[in-house]
Amino acid sequence: MHATAIAQPNIALIKYWGKRNVSRNLPAVGSISITLSDLYTEVSIDFSSGLSQDELVVNGKRNIEMLPRISACIDSVAGGDRCRVRVSSKSNFPIAAGLASSASAFAATTVAIAGAAGLSFSTSELAKLAGQASGSAARSLYGGFAELKNSGENIEVTSLCSDDSWPIQVIVAITETGQKAVGSTVAMEFSRKTSPFYKSWIAQQDKDLDSARLAIDRRDFDGLATVAEHNCLKMHSVMWTSRPSLVYWNSATIACMQRIRRLQEDGCKVFFTIDAGPQVKAVCLPEYAIDVREALKKTPGVQQVMVSGLGTAARLIESS
Ligand code: PMV
């Protein structure tokens, strides 16, 4: 009745922003992501008959805020009528700061709880369950490039390209390690209800997904760069024009974007993407990774730089 699982965060290149059904956590748009190899969350679960309620420890500290979502995720896998559990989670990167820590945490929790309870689920079933807890978590059940479909009544993810068939590198520039002010579920609803650009964001998404899928299929880096940057900026335009406005960037975020623009002018095959937080992810071809890392390291306001390749699917690492 014990299991440990590991999952990597994923970064969306074509973003998910907005929900079609809040209670079932169904996304309003499809999305395409890459799973990272060098960032991870490890989750251990122990079923314990001695507990009157679930317990959660995150990076060595008791955590009460995240507990209801974790308990609901565990219920969805093991059923509500279960023994209480001790959950311990550790990540090697800042959490709740726009680095997709909820994706890796819920993906690892889903796999660990299935392992600890001795239940066998297919990857697509686990993705569905993880996606109910955090939309983006469904994508971390897959490695490499994955697409979260916006169709039907369930969350469905497909693999577009394995982690080793297109060796992309990602340089993550961390510009702030504090937690974001507004969580994505609440923020997405602000956008849906108030941004004048929300409808056109939704209407254009299928075209962006088609362009990105084609670029990935052809290993066309420039094509992917063009659609991914534009899609990221459209999502942030929706965020900025929500009421209250959702500006997740700081001055270092913009400095990194400008630095990446200069690298592009010099012929470097790199593009940026930014999620609901101030961190910048520079996606590049492997031969440019050192130049990109050094340039971002020297950019004013950057606190830390992490380099990653593409990762594999969430997996169980022990169970007993
Ligand atoms: O899965 P959530 O609820 O954390 O939302 C993820 C939203 C973005 O990271 C901004 C975009 C995405 O597709 O991952």
XYZ file of C-alpha atoms and ligand atoms in Angstrom:
334
model
C 0.000 0.000 0.000
C 2.896 2.294 -0.796
C 4.047 3.710 -4.131
C 6.270 6.414 -5.568
C 5.866 7.935 -9.017
C 7.763 10.548 -10.938
C 6.425 12.975 -13.533
C 7.949 15.798 -15.517
C 6.279 19.166 -16.064
C 5.204 19.983 -19.592
C 5.307 23.317 -21.350
C 2.528 24.148 -23.798
C 3.639 25.474 -27.185
C 0.021 25.897 -28.224
C -1.656 26.972 -25.005
C -4.748 25.957 -23.121
C -6.512 28.966 -21.599
C -10.205 28.758 -20.744
C -12.568 26.010 -19.697
C -15.532 24.599 -21.624
C -16.907 22.979 -18.471
C -15.536 24.123 -15.113
C -16.959 21.342 -12.931
C -15.572 18.625 -15.234
C -12.415 20.650 -15.932
C -12.809 20.332 -19.709
C -10.620 22.739 -21.687
C -12.193 25.233 -24.111
C -9.345 24.697 -26.580
C -6.930 21.958 -27.558
C -3.224 22.344 -26.734
C 0.168 20.928 -27.717
C 3.011 20.559 -25.231
C 6.489 19.218 -24.700
C 7.394 17.262 -21.567
C 10.723 18.273 -19.996
C 13.386 15.766 -18.906
C 15.383 17.646 -16.276
C 12.615 19.079 -14.095
C 10.615 16.610 -12.050
C 8.142 16.035 -9.250
C 8.321 12.844 -7.214
C 5.219 11.834 -5.262
C 5.098 9.078 -2.610
C 1.803 7.769 -1.280
C 1.179 5.619 1.787
C -2.228 4.270 2.645
C -2.485 4.395 6.408
C -5.330 3.019 8.500
C -4.208 5.210 11.422
C -5.077 8.556 9.771
C -8.397 10.356 10.194
C -7.683 12.619 7.200
C -5.255 12.841 4.292
C -1.905 14.505 4.918
C 0.206 16.371 2.394
C 3.859 17.359 2.682
C 5.334 19.441 -0.158
C 9.108 19.845 -0.279
C 9.352 18.877 3.410
C 6.591 21.233 4.672
C 2.985 20.412 5.641
C 0.684 21.919 3.009
C -2.985 22.603 3.715
C -3.869 24.776 0.688
C -3.277 22.073 -1.934
C -4.750 19.248 0.171
C -8.415 19.470 -1.028
C -7.338 19.211 -4.698
C -4.953 16.337 -3.950
C -7.634 14.493 -1.917
C -10.167 14.957 -4.741
C -7.618 13.601 -7.241
C -6.988 10.557 -5.015
C -10.764 9.985 -4.661
C -11.149 10.057 -8.428
C -8.573 7.249 -8.793
C -9.180 5.103 -5.672
C -12.805 6.041 -4.874
C -14.080 8.188 -1.998
C -14.550 5.194 0.300
C -10.865 4.575 0.959
C -8.260 4.693 3.733
C -6.702 8.095 4.265
C -3.230 8.611 2.804
C 0.040 10.327 3.500
C 1.279 12.156 0.385
C 4.781 13.488 0.104
C 5.781 15.531 -2.941
C 9.107 17.028 -3.905
C 10.058 19.054 -6.961
C 13.480 20.238 -8.134
C 12.089 23.575 -9.409
C 9.942 26.445 -8.013
C 6.301 25.441 -7.560
C 3.133 27.405 -8.456
C 5.281 29.946 -10.280
C 4.371 29.288 -13.910
C 6.581 26.243 -14.375
C 3.765 23.694 -14.673
C 4.336 22.214 -11.223
C 0.645 21.319 -10.963
C 0.983 19.281 -14.173
C 3.856 17.176 -12.838
C 2.383 16.969 -9.309
C -1.059 15.726 -10.389
C 0.356 13.396 -13.052
C 2.703 11.818 -10.471
C -0.081 11.662 -7.842
C -2.433 9.870 -10.239
C 0.194 7.269 -11.157
C 1.335 6.821 -7.529
C -2.176 6.352 -6.143
C -3.034 3.766 -8.818
C 0.210 1.951 -7.907
C -0.369 2.122 -4.147
C -3.966 0.917 -4.502
C -2.898 -1.897 -6.854
C -5.222 -0.638 -9.614
C -4.336 -1.019 -13.253
C -5.307 1.786 -15.619
C -4.305 2.483 -19.211
C -2.289 5.652 -19.896
C -5.328 7.300 -21.460
C -7.449 6.528 -18.387
C -4.749 7.961 -16.116
C -4.501 11.045 -18.354
C -8.264 11.552 -18.044
C -8.074 11.324 -14.252
C -5.023 13.611 -13.972
C -6.697 16.085 -16.339
C -9.722 16.377 -14.068
C -7.379 17.673 -11.354
C -5.325 19.992 -13.571
C -5.947 20.282 -17.317
C -2.275 20.395 -18.215
C -1.478 17.343 -16.006
C -3.083 15.053 -18.593
C -0.223 15.915 -20.991
C 2.493 14.851 -18.478
C 1.266 11.266 -18.752
C 3.009 11.321 -22.163
C 6.593 12.053 -23.149
C 7.894 14.182 -26.021
C 5.234 16.199 -27.872
C 1.626 15.578 -26.772
C -1.708 16.998 -27.863
C -4.660 17.488 -25.545
C -7.778 17.334 -27.724
C -10.759 19.560 -27.242
C -13.399 17.103 -28.344
C -15.993 14.811 -26.893
C -17.027 14.685 -23.288
C -13.712 13.459 -21.941
C -10.124 14.595 -21.721
C -8.126 12.879 -24.456
C -4.398 13.117 -25.116
C -2.413 11.754 -28.046
C 1.323 11.459 -28.523
C 2.591 13.431 -31.558
C 6.299 12.639 -31.444
C 8.457 10.747 -28.920
C 11.089 12.474 -26.772
C 14.016 11.097 -28.800
C 12.718 11.648 -32.320
C 13.226 15.442 -32.361
C 15.909 16.514 -29.854
C 14.704 19.967 -28.851
C 16.267 21.772 -25.873
C 14.505 24.093 -23.440
C 16.287 26.773 -21.415
C 14.132 27.948 -18.518
C 14.947 31.442 -17.231
C 13.615 31.839 -13.701
C 12.945 35.495 -12.968
C 10.971 35.146 -9.713
C 10.466 32.189 -7.382
C 7.389 33.416 -5.437
C 3.970 31.892 -6.025
C 1.734 33.501 -8.632
C -0.968 35.882 -7.406
C -3.924 34.343 -9.257
C -4.204 30.584 -9.868
C -5.045 29.482 -13.401
C -8.570 28.120 -12.743
C -9.794 31.438 -11.326
C -7.833 33.431 -13.891
C -9.281 31.479 -16.846
C -12.792 32.313 -15.670
C -11.910 36.027 -15.422
C -10.750 35.814 -19.031
C -13.799 33.914 -20.272
C -16.187 36.357 -18.643
C -14.443 39.654 -19.312
C -11.776 39.698 -22.022
C -13.045 41.191 -25.303
C -10.481 38.983 -27.075
C -11.545 35.678 -25.514
C -13.906 34.647 -28.339
C -11.343 35.235 -31.081
C -8.709 33.389 -29.015
C -10.987 30.322 -29.002
C -11.946 30.735 -32.680
C -8.320 30.802 -33.900
C -6.999 27.891 -31.859
C -7.720 25.062 -34.294
C -5.745 26.845 -37.008
C -2.748 27.190 -34.643
C -3.020 23.534 -33.651
C -3.025 22.502 -37.337
C 0.055 24.642 -38.071
C 1.949 23.306 -35.036
C 1.059 19.675 -35.794
C 2.301 20.093 -39.365
C 5.534 21.776 -38.205
C 6.209 18.984 -35.683
C 5.498 16.327 -38.303
C 7.986 17.983 -40.715
C 10.490 18.851 -37.934
C 10.102 22.426 -39.183
C 11.608 24.491 -36.350
C 10.913 27.908 -37.935
C 7.281 26.993 -38.590
C 6.843 25.840 -34.993
C 8.590 28.966 -33.653
C 6.273 31.302 -35.581
C 3.012 29.703 -34.468
C 4.132 29.033 -30.861
C 5.292 32.610 -30.157
C 2.152 34.071 -31.710
C -0.084 31.696 -29.757
C 1.701 32.575 -26.496
C 1.307 36.317 -27.115
C -2.371 35.889 -27.989
C -2.963 34.048 -24.695
C -1.216 36.823 -22.762
C -3.259 39.447 -24.652
C -6.401 37.701 -23.404
C -4.939 37.667 -19.871
C -3.924 41.350 -19.979
C -7.375 42.408 -21.205
C -9.266 40.453 -18.548
C -10.830 42.261 -15.599
C -9.046 42.220 -13.230
C -6.114 42.196 -15.642
C -3.736 39.265 -15.358
C -0.194 40.440 -15.948
C 2.127 37.602 -14.937
C 5.286 39.173 -16.425
C 7.946 41.267 -14.727
C 10.672 43.414 -16.275
C 13.058 40.438 -16.523
C 10.415 38.495 -18.484
C 10.423 41.247 -21.103
C 14.225 41.535 -21.025
C 14.450 37.788 -21.802
C 11.984 38.136 -24.699
C 14.034 41.006 -26.134
C 17.255 38.994 -25.707
C 15.678 36.065 -27.558
C 14.591 38.413 -30.369
C 18.239 39.562 -30.735
C 19.455 35.940 -30.799
C 16.918 35.240 -33.569
C 18.221 38.224 -35.564
C 21.716 36.663 -35.284
C 20.410 33.424 -36.821
C 19.938 31.428 -33.617
C 17.127 28.854 -33.871
C 15.256 29.723 -30.695
C 11.795 30.938 -29.662
C 10.146 31.906 -26.392
C 7.039 30.767 -24.618
C 5.601 31.949 -21.272
C 2.822 30.445 -19.150
C 0.827 31.876 -16.225
C 3.928 33.165 -14.476
C 7.000 35.329 -15.088
C 9.401 32.584 -16.226
C 10.579 32.457 -19.837
C 11.115 29.162 -21.614
C 13.443 29.409 -24.599
C 12.957 26.466 -26.949
C 15.898 25.846 -29.296
C 17.719 23.370 -31.491
C 20.480 21.584 -29.498
C 23.414 23.297 -31.265
C 22.212 26.707 -29.985
C 21.546 25.672 -26.356
C 24.855 26.944 -24.905
C 24.531 30.363 -26.572
C 20.923 30.700 -25.394
C 21.797 29.615 -21.834
C 24.706 32.078 -21.601
C 22.641 34.933 -23.054
C 19.745 34.364 -20.636
C 22.072 33.925 -17.639
C 23.439 37.420 -18.277
C 20.006 39.008 -18.784
C 19.220 41.468 -15.946
C 16.761 40.045 -13.416
C 17.309 36.364 -14.281
C 17.893 34.475 -11.021
C 18.539 30.996 -12.324
C 18.697 29.148 -15.613
C 17.724 25.482 -16.034
C 18.461 23.487 -19.182
C 16.360 20.521 -20.210
C 15.776 18.129 -23.040
C 12.499 16.410 -23.786
C 11.280 13.975 -21.164
C 9.433 10.713 -21.011
C 6.016 9.836 -19.633
C 5.030 9.850 -15.936
C 5.934 6.517 -14.347
C 5.856 4.412 -11.236
C 9.307 4.006 -9.688
C 8.423 1.745 -6.741
C 5.439 0.092 -5.136
C 4.942 -2.412 -2.330
O -3.525 23.059 -16.062
P -3.630 24.399 -15.468
O -4.947 24.644 -14.848
O -2.497 24.700 -14.550
O -3.538 25.496 -16.662
C -2.429 25.611 -17.520
C -2.427 26.906 -18.254
C -1.160 27.279 -19.014
O -0.019 26.758 -18.404
C -1.034 28.797 -19.012
C -1.221 26.843 -20.475
C -1.017 25.380 -20.723
O -1.576 24.896 -21.725
O -0.276 24.698 -19.990
